[in-house]
Amino acid sequence: MKKIIFGILFLITSMSWAAPDWTKAEVVKIDPARHRVLLKHETIKSIGMDPMTMLFDVAHKLPLQNYKAGDRVRFQVKMSDGALEVTALEKAP
């Protein structure tokens, strides 16, 4: 029984340390004044969100001037103050 509990705890811990998934998207609109981006994204596997077009807050450390509507990008998100926030954004390879 102890081995099972240890195994489950190890699995949960290792999952929480795993790097967030990258999700592919297309930039629809950039709002630099509000630090937001409208993305048409694929499934966000880490949170089980279906593909859709959605407005995201963007971490203030990320520069938005490098992006424009139509750019193909990949991004990472996390929950921040009850909303999803883009924490990493880069042009798709």
PDB file of C-alpha atoms in Angstrom:
ATOM      1  CA  MET A   1       0.000   0.000   0.000  1.00  0.00           C
ATOM      2  CA  LYS A   2       2.831   2.403   0.841  1.00  0.00           C
ATOM      3  CA  LYS A   3       4.403   1.728  -2.558  1.00  0.00           C
ATOM      4  CA  ILE A   4       1.153   2.587  -4.315  1.00  0.00           C
ATOM      5  CA  ILE A   5       0.768   5.848  -2.386  1.00  0.00           C
ATOM      6  CA  PHE A   6       4.412   6.748  -3.025  1.00  0.00           C
ATOM      7  CA  GLY A   7       3.974   6.000  -6.732  1.00  0.00           C
ATOM      8  CA  ILE A   8       0.877   8.180  -6.990  1.00  0.00           C
ATOM      9  CA  LEU A   9       2.569  11.051  -5.143  1.00  0.00           C
ATOM     10  CA  PHE A  10       5.620  10.752  -7.399  1.00  0.00           C
ATOM     11  CA  LEU A  11       3.433  10.841 -10.507  1.00  0.00           C
ATOM     12  CA  ILE A  12       1.499  13.901  -9.330  1.00  0.00           C
ATOM     13  CA  THR A  13       4.684  15.731  -8.359  1.00  0.00           C
ATOM     14  CA  SER A  14       6.426  14.992 -11.637  1.00  0.00           C
ATOM     15  CA  MET A  15       3.386  16.171 -13.599  1.00  0.00           C
ATOM     16  CA  SER A  16       3.347  19.513 -11.772  1.00  0.00           C
ATOM     17  CA  TRP A  17       7.016  20.094 -12.658  1.00  0.00           C
ATOM     18  CA  ALA A  18       6.542  19.243 -16.319  1.00  0.00           C
ATOM     19  CA  ALA A  19       6.942  22.075 -18.785  1.00  0.00           C
ATOM     20  CA  PRO A  20       3.663  23.536 -20.052  1.00  0.00           C
ATOM     21  CA  ASP A  21       2.527  22.419 -23.487  1.00  0.00           C
ATOM     22  CA  TRP A  22       3.019  24.673 -26.485  1.00  0.00           C
ATOM     23  CA  THR A  23      -0.170  25.359 -28.451  1.00  0.00           C
ATOM     24  CA  LYS A  24      -0.259  26.481 -32.087  1.00  0.00           C
ATOM     25  CA  ALA A  25      -2.354  29.509 -33.010  1.00  0.00           C
ATOM     26  CA  GLU A  26      -2.889  32.347 -35.451  1.00  0.00           C
ATOM     27  CA  VAL A  27      -2.866  35.955 -34.248  1.00  0.00           C
ATOM     28  CA  VAL A  28      -6.213  37.582 -35.044  1.00  0.00           C
ATOM     29  CA  LYS A  29      -5.694  40.913 -33.259  1.00  0.00           C
ATOM     30  CA  ILE A  30      -3.178  42.564 -30.939  1.00  0.00           C
ATOM     31  CA  ASP A  31      -4.198  45.084 -28.251  1.00  0.00           C
ATOM     32  CA  PRO A  32      -0.885  46.432 -26.905  1.00  0.00           C
ATOM     33  CA  ALA A  33      -2.566  49.116 -24.756  1.00  0.00           C
ATOM     34  CA  ARG A  34      -4.367  46.448 -22.713  1.00  0.00           C
ATOM     35  CA  HIS A  35      -1.625  43.852 -23.219  1.00  0.00           C
ATOM     36  CA  ARG A  36      -4.020  41.362 -24.796  1.00  0.00           C
ATOM     37  CA  VAL A  37      -3.989  39.165 -27.870  1.00  0.00           C
ATOM     38  CA  LEU A  38      -6.851  37.525 -29.756  1.00  0.00           C
ATOM     39  CA  LEU A  39      -5.748  34.063 -30.871  1.00  0.00           C
ATOM     40  CA  LYS A  40      -7.400  31.413 -33.029  1.00  0.00           C
ATOM     41  CA  HIS A  41      -5.865  28.417 -31.290  1.00  0.00           C
ATOM     42  CA  GLU A  42      -5.738  24.643 -31.527  1.00  0.00           C
ATOM     43  CA  THR A  43      -6.660  22.428 -28.563  1.00  0.00           C
ATOM     44  CA  ILE A  44      -4.912  23.524 -25.366  1.00  0.00           C
ATOM     45  CA  LYS A  45      -4.076  20.066 -24.042  1.00  0.00           C
ATOM     46  CA  SER A  46      -2.876  21.154 -20.593  1.00  0.00           C
ATOM     47  CA  ILE A  47      -6.352  22.425 -19.675  1.00  0.00           C
ATOM     48  CA  GLY A  48      -8.490  20.416 -22.094  1.00  0.00           C
ATOM     49  CA  MET A  49      -9.769  23.457 -24.001  1.00  0.00           C
ATOM     50  CA  ASP A  50     -11.167  22.870 -27.479  1.00  0.00           C
ATOM     51  CA  PRO A  51      -9.985  24.918 -30.478  1.00  0.00           C
ATOM     52  CA  MET A  52     -11.538  28.385 -30.619  1.00  0.00           C
ATOM     53  CA  THR A  53     -10.835  32.070 -31.069  1.00  0.00           C
ATOM     54  CA  MET A  54     -10.232  33.671 -27.679  1.00  0.00           C
ATOM     55  CA  LEU A  55      -8.903  36.868 -26.128  1.00  0.00           C
ATOM     56  CA  PHE A  56      -6.001  36.301 -23.723  1.00  0.00           C
ATOM     57  CA  ASP A  57      -4.201  38.550 -21.270  1.00  0.00           C
ATOM     58  CA  VAL A  58      -0.462  38.523 -21.955  1.00  0.00           C
ATOM     59  CA  ALA A  59       2.274  38.591 -19.297  1.00  0.00           C
ATOM     60  CA  HIS A  60       3.729  42.106 -19.239  1.00  0.00           C
ATOM     61  CA  LYS A  61       7.245  40.791 -19.779  1.00  0.00           C
ATOM     62  CA  LEU A  62       6.293  39.659 -23.305  1.00  0.00           C
ATOM     63  CA  PRO A  63       6.749  42.222 -26.096  1.00  0.00           C
ATOM     64  CA  LEU A  64       3.752  42.406 -28.427  1.00  0.00           C
ATOM     65  CA  GLN A  65       5.248  44.781 -31.011  1.00  0.00           C
ATOM     66  CA  ASN A  66       6.874  41.816 -32.792  1.00  0.00           C
ATOM     67  CA  TYR A  67       3.500  40.326 -33.784  1.00  0.00           C
ATOM     68  CA  LYS A  68       0.712  41.247 -36.191  1.00  0.00           C
ATOM     69  CA  ALA A  69      -2.599  39.781 -37.364  1.00  0.00           C
ATOM     70  CA  GLY A  70      -2.038  36.678 -39.470  1.00  0.00           C
ATOM     71  CA  ASP A  71       1.192  35.599 -37.744  1.00  0.00           C
ATOM     72  CA  ARG A  72       1.445  31.898 -36.959  1.00  0.00           C
ATOM     73  CA  VAL A  73       2.599  31.489 -33.359  1.00  0.00           C
ATOM     74  CA  ARG A  74       2.869  29.015 -30.538  1.00  0.00           C
ATOM     75  CA  PHE A  75       2.114  29.913 -26.936  1.00  0.00           C
ATOM     76  CA  GLN A  76       1.857  28.695 -23.358  1.00  0.00           C
ATOM     77  CA  VAL A  77      -0.827  29.660 -20.859  1.00  0.00           C
ATOM     78  CA  LYS A  78      -1.389  29.498 -17.131  1.00  0.00           C
ATOM     79  CA  MET A  79      -4.248  30.421 -14.827  1.00  0.00           C
ATOM     80  CA  SER A  80      -3.607  33.827 -13.211  1.00  0.00           C
ATOM     81  CA  ASP A  81      -6.154  35.618 -11.009  1.00  0.00           C
ATOM     82  CA  GLY A  82      -8.969  33.484 -12.401  1.00  0.00           C
ATOM     83  CA  ALA A  83      -8.097  34.150 -16.052  1.00  0.00           C
ATOM     84  CA  LEU A  84      -5.861  32.469 -18.585  1.00  0.00           C
ATOM     85  CA  GLU A  85      -2.652  34.394 -19.223  1.00  0.00           C
ATOM     86  CA  VAL A  86      -0.198  33.872 -22.068  1.00  0.00           C
ATOM     87  CA  THR A  87       3.184  33.331 -20.403  1.00  0.00           C
ATOM     88  CA  ALA A  88       5.221  32.497 -23.514  1.00  0.00           C
ATOM     89  CA  LEU A  89       4.669  33.540 -27.111  1.00  0.00           C
ATOM     90  CA  GLU A  90       6.854  33.026 -30.161  1.00  0.00           C
ATOM     91  CA  LYS A  91       6.517  32.831 -33.920  1.00  0.00           C
ATOM     92  CA  ALA A  92       5.917  29.272 -35.084  1.00  0.00           C
ATOM     93  CA  PRO A  93       8.878  27.537 -36.721  1.00  0.00           C
TER      94      PRO A  93
END
